[in-house]
């Protein structure tokens, strides 16, 4: 099912909080956009809607993906799919059939008889592919953006037309980054953030299938593309040594054999946990789901639990502290953001959006994928006070402070964070905006077009409804651009299945722009590639956006097809309209390291004469339709006549946690420079494994 592509005049949607005096600007935008949009599909380049490039062969599904960039390593995208810790050939025999065939031994010996994920939502089946050369690769890869072959392309826009020759063109730009680099746990649907030193902290994941979580915290160094050593669990070791099961194997239904205990483990097993990098470099861990795997495939789902106890992982000690005193039940992957709540360095809290609404499901209801009900309650967790509490180990629901209630939980809806600071580096706004999403099981129908924004800087923060999305959507993506506008794309309606009974996906193929100043949504181009569950989108240093991932069968042009071709993994580059608007400013000089409270000098040439804004955007992994801490922070600046720009860094790490950021200078015409890599706050965090 596809929305109309041609002749459909788009409208900029007006937000409820639109400021007076914006009508003329809006009317002009509607007119120009409407004129240019008619007939546009994929490759229209224009100063108003931007341009969507041809398909980029991607070799594995980018279910979790992120930009990695450091002084030691040029920019790259690292990404993985399920099962992340294996090579494709460990579970797929490439020889029989046009796509290869899943090995039933893998299901028995590794998943303990839990079913492989097949069919329209086939996450394990996605490892099969008509590109046979890709099957032996690790299920985790890095894509070197600066490799000379990276963007070699035949200019195709249809997944069906891509051949093995197309995939061979950029194959050399992809390198193994999973099993062969020391990853031994399935980090599919884990929590993923980047530490101040650039390493990725990967929290929890999945064991076998269903909703079974793991206790592991895995650390990935994207510069070297290696995983910090965690021992291979007995089940994997046995399987690799004897994939046909000719000898006795460790029982995969026993947790000791799949998730053997380590001092770095969390206390609780978590699938779909949230992770938040804190101002001191530690990581807050929330929520997640688990089941008792030992009961086997028939009964494990009846034991489903939602983890209520937050934990704080410290990279310095490589260990976690559970906060039994700060329990609360949330949705899977609750959206959570560090907020500066006062004038001092330690005056920060973590705002968490949504919570479980009683009554809790029991009995048979637990067998559903996600049986809980949710509301839009938004609360601060005071992490530091919970950590310092002498009763930290006593079960309680303390250290939470209610803030406001959103009209819906926006479960699985895209989120973005937009911060702004003044001449002293203090916050003038701390905005979070959520786009569409779901409301949980059995909830009253909610409007999946809903866009809501809150400014945590205001004295009494309140969720305020903005203009609606172009069409209802969940599982969509949002990427904040250097201008502070938010590109929203992908998504669908509901978690449909392709039958029987036949319930086609209602895909949102639109790329749309949210303007946080005006509260408006403007439709741009459309793609032919569905991107919803497990799709990813990331801002690149050149100001373009790469869109990746999605469940494989969704990547086929007909998501309800039952034929042999399940699509192939592809990415696309979207060039925002600002790249067609005029000369780009260039950052000729900027410091590698910037410090809290301090001003720094940037030397800028080119572009228009006037600079319109300066911003830093934190970089790191994303997954499951949100940014996980890739915060946009607009900084105060003063332009001098000699090409120098004086910029004020944020005053405190609660506004911008330590780590690597892209620094952009944007002309007054809204055209951004290419990013310069900067590191913020060295020595301000708790380090991380020796750094
Ligand atoms: Cu998932």
mmCIF file of N, CA and C and ligand atoms in Angstrom, residues 63 121 123 188-190 271-272 333 369 533-534 551 623-624, ligand 1:
data_model
loop_
_atom_site.group_PDB
_atom_site.id
_atom_site.type_symbol
_atom_site.label_atom_id
_atom_site.label_comp_id
_atom_site.label_asym_id
_atom_site.label_seq_id
_atom_site.Cartn_x
_atom_site.Cartn_y
_atom_site.Cartn_z
ATOM 1 N N UNK A 63 20.078 -2.265 11.909
ATOM 2 C CA UNK A 63 19.006 -2.166 12.907
ATOM 3 C C UNK A 63 19.435 -1.237 14.038
ATOM 4 N N UNK A 121 8.133 -10.589 9.315
ATOM 5 C CA UNK A 121 8.907 -9.848 10.313
ATOM 6 C C UNK A 121 10.243 -10.569 10.548
ATOM 7 N N UNK A 123 13.420 -11.613 11.335
ATOM 8 C CA UNK A 123 14.696 -11.012 11.705
ATOM 9 C C UNK A 123 15.864 -11.969 11.524
ATOM 10 N N UNK A 188 21.138 -7.394 19.838
ATOM 11 C CA UNK A 188 19.931 -7.002 19.125
ATOM 12 C C UNK A 188 18.921 -6.436 20.127
ATOM 13 N N UNK A 189 18.435 -5.218 19.876
ATOM 14 C CA UNK A 189 17.489 -4.555 20.773
ATOM 15 C C UNK A 189 18.079 -4.340 22.166
ATOM 16 N N UNK A 190 19.300 -3.799 22.177
ATOM 17 C CA UNK A 190 19.964 -3.397 23.422
ATOM 18 C C UNK A 190 19.860 -1.883 23.555
ATOM 19 N N UNK A 271 15.985 -6.764 27.918
ATOM 20 C CA UNK A 271 15.787 -6.654 26.478
ATOM 21 C C UNK A 271 14.996 -5.383 26.251
ATOM 22 N N UNK A 272 15.421 -4.527 25.330
ATOM 23 C CA UNK A 272 14.799 -3.207 25.114
ATOM 24 C C UNK A 272 14.989 -2.264 26.306
ATOM 25 N N UNK A 333 12.188 0.635 26.129
ATOM 26 C CA UNK A 333 12.897 1.794 25.569
ATOM 27 C C UNK A 333 12.221 3.118 25.924
ATOM 28 N N UNK A 369 3.519 -9.774 22.860
ATOM 29 C CA UNK A 369 4.838 -9.146 22.716
ATOM 30 C C UNK A 369 5.020 -8.049 23.767
ATOM 31 N N UNK A 533 9.889 -0.391 11.696
ATOM 32 C CA UNK A 533 10.481 -1.164 12.770
ATOM 33 C C UNK A 533 11.946 -1.457 12.451
ATOM 34 N N UNK A 534 12.853 -1.056 13.380
ATOM 35 C CA UNK A 534 14.281 -1.311 13.235
ATOM 36 C C UNK A 534 14.950 -0.500 12.128
ATOM 37 N N UNK A 551 13.089 -3.807 8.998
ATOM 38 C CA UNK A 551 13.008 -5.258 8.856
ATOM 39 C C UNK A 551 13.089 -5.619 7.385
ATOM 40 N N UNK A 623 19.165 3.576 17.645
ATOM 41 C CA UNK A 623 18.410 2.383 17.288
ATOM 42 C C UNK A 623 16.965 2.577 17.715
ATOM 43 N N UNK A 624 16.067 1.835 17.108
ATOM 44 C CA UNK A 624 14.659 1.879 17.492
ATOM 45 C C UNK A 624 14.114 3.289 17.541
HETATM 46 CU CU1 LIG B 1 13.841 -4.427 18.284
#
